[in-house]
Short mmCIF file of C-alpha atoms in Angstrom, two decimals:
data_model
loop_
_atom_site.label_atom_id
_atom_site.label_comp_id
_atom_site.label_asym_id
_atom_site.label_seq_id
_atom_site.Cartn_x
_atom_site.Cartn_y
_atom_site.Cartn_z
CA MET A 241 -70.98 24.53 -96.58
CA SER A 242 -74.22 25.60 -94.85
CA ILE A 243 -74.95 28.29 -92.25
CA GLU A 244 -75.39 25.55 -89.66
CA PHE A 245 -71.92 24.24 -90.45
CA PHE A 246 -70.36 27.68 -89.92
CA ILE A 247 -72.26 28.10 -86.64
CA ILE A 248 -70.76 24.83 -85.39
CA ILE A 249 -67.27 25.97 -86.44
CA PHE A 250 -67.79 29.31 -84.67
CA ILE A 251 -68.90 27.59 -81.45
CA ILE A 252 -65.87 25.28 -81.55
CA GLY A 253 -63.61 28.29 -82.06
CA PHE A 254 -65.28 30.27 -79.28
CA VAL A 255 -65.12 27.50 -76.67
CA GLY A 256 -61.53 26.60 -77.50
CA SER A 257 -60.36 30.22 -77.55
CA PHE A 258 -62.06 31.05 -74.25
CA ILE A 259 -60.21 28.16 -72.62
CA SER A 260 -56.96 29.14 -74.35
CA GLY A 261 -57.10 32.65 -72.94
CA MET A 262 -57.99 31.40 -69.47
CA VAL A 263 -55.24 28.77 -69.08
CA GLY A 264 -52.55 30.24 -71.35
CA ILE A 265 -52.62 27.86 -74.30
CA GLY A 266 -53.30 28.40 -77.98
CA GLY A 267 -56.41 26.25 -77.81
CA SER A 268 -55.41 23.52 -80.26
CA ILE A 269 -55.46 20.93 -77.49
CA ILE A 270 -59.23 21.53 -77.44
CA LYS A 271 -60.01 22.52 -81.02
CA TYR A 272 -58.03 19.82 -82.80
CA PRO A 273 -60.24 16.93 -81.58
CA MET A 274 -63.39 19.11 -81.71
CA LEU A 275 -62.82 19.94 -85.38
CA LEU A 276 -61.90 16.34 -86.12
CA TYR A 277 -64.89 14.70 -84.43
CA ILE A 278 -67.83 17.11 -83.95
CA PRO A 279 -68.74 18.02 -87.58
CA PRO A 280 -69.09 14.39 -88.76
CA LEU A 281 -70.87 13.51 -85.50
CA LEU A 282 -73.52 16.12 -86.41
CA GLY A 283 -73.82 14.91 -89.99
CA PHE A 284 -71.48 17.38 -91.70
CA ALA A 285 -68.48 16.60 -93.88
CA ALA A 286 -65.40 15.60 -91.92
CA PHE A 287 -62.14 17.54 -92.06
CA SER A 288 -58.96 15.62 -92.75
CA ALA A 289 -56.13 15.73 -90.18
CA HIS A 290 -54.16 17.99 -92.55
CA GLU A 291 -57.11 20.41 -92.85
CA VAL A 292 -57.69 20.45 -89.09
CA SER A 293 -54.03 21.15 -88.41
CA GLY A 294 -54.05 23.94 -91.01
CA ILE A 295 -57.17 25.63 -89.60
CA SER A 296 -55.78 25.26 -86.06
CA ALA A 297 -52.46 26.86 -86.98
CA VAL A 298 -54.06 30.00 -88.42
CA GLN A 299 -56.62 30.26 -85.62
CA VAL A 300 -53.99 29.98 -82.87
CA PHE A 301 -52.11 32.91 -84.42
CA PHE A 302 -55.10 35.19 -83.86
CA ALA A 303 -56.30 33.64 -80.58
CA THR A 304 -53.02 34.39 -78.84
CA ILE A 305 -53.01 38.04 -79.97
CA GLY A 306 -56.15 38.65 -77.91
CA GLY A 307 -54.75 36.81 -74.89
CA VAL A 308 -51.43 38.66 -74.90
CA TRP A 309 -53.25 41.99 -75.23
CA ALA A 310 -55.30 41.19 -72.13
CA TYR A 311 -52.15 40.32 -70.14
CA ARG A 312 -50.05 43.28 -71.40
CA LYS A 313 -50.44 45.02 -68.03
CA GLY A 314 -49.82 43.51 -64.62
CA GLY A 315 -46.18 42.45 -64.84
CA TYR A 316 -46.86 38.84 -65.82
CA LEU A 317 -45.08 38.92 -69.21
CA ASN A 318 -41.42 37.87 -68.79
CA LYS A 319 -39.41 39.31 -71.71
CA ASP A 320 -36.35 37.02 -71.34
CA LEU A 321 -38.56 33.94 -71.24
CA ILE A 322 -40.50 35.11 -74.29
CA ILE A 323 -37.35 35.88 -76.31
CA TYR A 324 -35.41 32.67 -75.56
CA MET A 325 -38.34 30.30 -75.93
CA GLY A 326 -40.12 32.28 -78.63
CA VAL A 327 -37.25 32.37 -81.12
CA SER A 328 -36.45 28.68 -80.60
CA ILE A 329 -40.04 27.51 -81.00
CA LEU A 330 -40.51 29.73 -84.06
CA ILE A 331 -37.64 27.98 -85.84
CA GLY A 332 -38.95 24.57 -84.77
CA GLY A 333 -42.48 25.48 -85.87
CA LEU A 334 -41.29 26.45 -89.34
CA ILE A 335 -39.54 23.09 -89.73
CA GLY A 336 -42.53 21.13 -88.43
CA GLY A 337 -45.08 23.12 -90.44
CA TYR A 338 -43.31 22.52 -93.73
CA GLY A 339 -42.49 18.89 -92.92
CA SER A 340 -46.06 18.00 -91.95
CA ASN A 341 -47.08 17.95 -95.61
CA LEU A 342 -44.93 14.83 -96.03
CA LEU A 343 -46.68 12.90 -93.24
CA SER A 344 -49.84 10.77 -93.33
CA GLU A 345 -52.97 11.66 -91.35
CA SER A 346 -52.36 8.86 -88.85
CA ALA A 347 -48.78 10.09 -88.34
CA ILE A 348 -50.04 13.59 -87.54
CA ASN A 349 -52.53 12.18 -85.02
CA ILE A 350 -49.80 10.05 -83.42
CA VAL A 351 -47.56 13.10 -82.96
CA TYR A 352 -50.50 14.92 -81.38
CA ALA A 353 -51.29 12.01 -79.05
CA VAL A 354 -47.65 11.71 -77.94
CA LEU A 355 -47.48 15.43 -77.15
CA ALA A 356 -50.71 15.28 -75.17
CA THR A 357 -49.55 12.21 -73.21
CA ILE A 358 -46.24 13.83 -72.25
CA ALA A 359 -48.11 16.95 -71.15
CA VAL A 360 -50.51 14.89 -69.00
CA ILE A 361 -47.61 13.18 -67.20
CA MET A 362 -45.87 16.49 -66.56
CA MET A 363 -48.99 18.19 -65.24
CA PHE A 364 -49.23 15.61 -62.42
CA MET A 365 -45.63 16.16 -61.32
CA PRO A 366 -44.70 18.62 -58.50
CA LYS A 367 -45.75 22.16 -59.32
CA SER A 368 -43.78 25.42 -59.54
CA ASN A 369 -43.01 27.91 -56.80
CA ASP A 370 -46.17 30.02 -56.76
CA ASN A 371 -45.11 31.55 -53.45
CA GLN A 372 -42.62 33.81 -55.23
CA LYS A 373 -43.69 37.40 -54.56
CA ASN A 374 -41.51 39.35 -56.99
CA LEU A 375 -42.70 38.21 -60.41
CA THR A 376 -40.26 40.58 -62.16
CA ASP A 377 -37.26 38.64 -60.78
CA VAL A 378 -37.97 35.19 -62.24
CA THR A 379 -34.85 33.17 -63.16
CA PHE A 380 -34.58 30.08 -65.38
CA ASN A 381 -32.05 27.94 -67.30
CA LYS A 382 -31.89 29.66 -70.71
CA SER A 383 -30.22 26.75 -72.55
CA VAL A 384 -32.79 24.24 -71.32
CA ALA A 385 -35.63 26.64 -72.14
CA ALA A 386 -34.37 27.22 -75.71
CA GLY A 387 -33.61 23.54 -76.40
CA LEU A 388 -36.93 22.19 -75.17
CA SER A 389 -38.95 24.87 -76.95
CA PHE A 390 -37.19 24.08 -80.24
CA ILE A 391 -38.13 20.39 -79.95
CA VAL A 392 -41.70 21.27 -78.99
CA GLY A 393 -41.85 23.67 -81.95
CA ILE A 394 -41.08 20.92 -84.46
CA ALA A 395 -43.73 18.58 -83.07
CA ALA A 396 -46.30 21.36 -82.61
CA GLY A 397 -45.70 22.64 -86.14
CA ILE A 398 -46.64 19.20 -87.45
CA VAL A 399 -50.09 19.20 -85.81
CA GLY A 400 -50.82 22.90 -86.38
CA ALA A 401 -50.62 23.72 -82.70
CA ALA A 402 -48.35 26.33 -81.18
CA GLY A 403 -47.22 23.90 -78.48
CA ALA A 404 -48.49 25.80 -75.45
CA PHE A 405 -50.30 22.75 -74.09
CA ILE A 406 -46.89 21.17 -73.51
CA LEU A 407 -44.91 24.41 -73.06
CA VAL A 408 -47.04 25.31 -70.05
CA PRO A 409 -46.14 22.17 -68.05
CA ILE A 410 -42.48 22.51 -69.15
CA MET A 411 -42.41 26.08 -67.83
CA ILE A 412 -44.18 25.11 -64.61
CA ILE A 413 -42.41 21.81 -63.86
CA VAL A 414 -38.95 22.05 -65.46
CA LEU A 415 -38.21 25.78 -65.42
CA LYS A 416 -40.10 26.45 -62.14
CA ILE A 417 -41.88 29.54 -63.46
CA PRO A 418 -44.80 30.83 -61.33
CA THR A 419 -48.16 29.87 -62.84
CA ARG A 420 -49.46 33.35 -63.67
CA VAL A 421 -46.17 34.34 -65.33
CA THR A 422 -46.30 31.01 -67.21
CA ILE A 423 -49.84 31.61 -68.45
CA ALA A 424 -49.18 35.17 -69.65
CA SER A 425 -45.72 34.50 -71.14
CA SER A 426 -46.80 31.25 -72.80
CA LEU A 427 -49.44 33.15 -74.76
CA ALA A 428 -46.74 35.46 -76.14
CA ILE A 429 -44.46 32.50 -76.91
CA THR A 430 -47.37 30.69 -78.51
CA PHE A 431 -48.07 33.72 -80.72
CA ILE A 432 -44.46 33.67 -81.95
CA SER A 433 -44.62 29.89 -82.45
CA SER A 434 -47.84 30.15 -84.45
CA ILE A 435 -46.09 32.38 -87.00
CA GLY A 436 -43.85 29.46 -88.01
CA SER A 437 -46.65 26.90 -88.01
CA THR A 438 -48.98 29.16 -90.01
CA ILE A 439 -46.38 29.97 -92.66
CA GLY A 440 -45.62 26.26 -93.06
CA LYS A 441 -49.29 25.27 -93.35
CA VAL A 442 -50.23 28.08 -95.77
CA ALA A 443 -47.17 27.45 -97.95
CA THR A 444 -48.09 23.77 -98.31
CA GLY A 445 -51.80 24.39 -99.03
CA GLN A 446 -53.21 22.87 -95.82
CA VAL A 447 -55.44 25.82 -94.82
CA LEU A 448 -59.17 26.05 -95.71
CA LEU A 449 -59.74 29.81 -95.89
CA ILE A 450 -63.42 30.25 -94.93
CA PRO A 451 -63.49 27.88 -91.90
CA ALA A 452 -60.22 29.48 -90.78
CA ILE A 453 -61.78 32.97 -90.96
CA VAL A 454 -64.78 31.82 -88.90
CA MET A 455 -62.41 30.40 -86.26
CA ILE A 456 -60.37 33.62 -86.27
CA VAL A 457 -63.46 35.78 -85.57
CA ALA A 458 -64.44 33.48 -82.69
CA SER A 459 -60.88 33.62 -81.34
CA LEU A 460 -60.65 37.40 -81.32
CA ILE A 461 -63.91 37.58 -79.34
CA ALA A 462 -63.39 34.74 -76.88
CA SER A 463 -59.65 34.77 -76.08
CA PRO A 464 -59.56 38.17 -74.28
CA ILE A 465 -62.66 37.17 -72.29
CA GLY A 466 -60.95 33.96 -71.20
CA ALA A 467 -57.78 35.85 -70.23
CA GLU A 468 -59.77 38.24 -68.03
CA VAL A 469 -61.45 35.29 -66.31
CA GLY A 470 -58.05 33.59 -65.88
CA LYS A 471 -56.71 36.58 -63.92
CA ARG A 472 -59.41 36.06 -61.30
CA VAL A 473 -59.27 32.26 -60.97
CA ASN A 474 -57.16 30.39 -58.41
CA THR A 475 -53.88 29.13 -59.95
CA LYS A 476 -54.36 25.56 -58.69
CA LEU A 477 -57.80 25.50 -60.33
CA LEU A 478 -56.25 26.70 -63.61
CA GLN A 479 -53.66 23.89 -63.46
CA SER A 480 -56.38 21.33 -62.71
CA ILE A 481 -58.51 22.53 -65.65
CA LEU A 482 -55.54 22.28 -68.01
CA ALA A 483 -54.55 18.82 -66.74
CA PHE A 484 -58.12 17.50 -67.15
CA LEU A 485 -58.45 18.85 -70.70
CA ILE A 486 -55.12 17.38 -71.79
CA LEU A 487 -55.90 14.02 -70.15
CA ALA A 488 -59.31 13.74 -71.83
CA THR A 489 -57.86 14.57 -75.24
CA ALA A 490 -54.96 12.13 -74.89
CA ILE A 491 -57.33 9.28 -74.00
CA LYS A 492 -59.64 10.03 -76.93
CA ILE A 493 -56.86 10.27 -79.53
CA TRP A 494 -55.12 7.09 -78.37
CA TRP A 495 -58.45 5.24 -78.26
CA ASP A 496 -59.15 6.13 -81.90
CA LEU A 497 -55.63 5.19 -82.97
CA LEU A 498 -55.52 1.83 -81.19
CA VAL A 499 -59.10 0.54 -81.36
#
């Protein structure tokens, strides 16, 4: 592994983590395809789907710490939402992370593509009530929140993501959570989710240590910067950015699987 290779990995981690902090996702929706396609495109050795998912899982764990820290003030973190969805997705992530070792690379990519496609569809459905003034009085269906986050946790654990790229539209569309509360709280939920995914990936030997460390350093730098930018950006613009990123990724993954 050359210096140039590590620079490419750092750039991928920085870009993905900046976006993750800005739109409230763990960044795997961006970094999974970047790690899969960019190194071989530039003449470096390609990562396998298992290696990419392992690196992504560890990186998301650290990326979300920086994002949550940036949002710790301002009243956007909803404790009930974080507890109900966080515990459920943690359990699901543990199951998915361990089980992923039994799946083929194409199976992992298919799970990723399905998640991305569902997220794309949901992002183009009617949006949440962003006119709500009192962000400390947000209500939601706790059973639905826990059940959906558990299912997402299993699938996300398989691909080494924390599931925020589909949790965000679920929180916005299904649970009707205001966008800024969704972005801040989803980072905390994603952090909890990444614990399960990371444990599963490390325990099954799917994590390459040095590339993971490079991604972690990039995450800790870029994620807080992205979160600060996200506080100042119009919520509709944030939703549009997220929808575009998910759509582009879904198209690319399905194209590679089907062509």
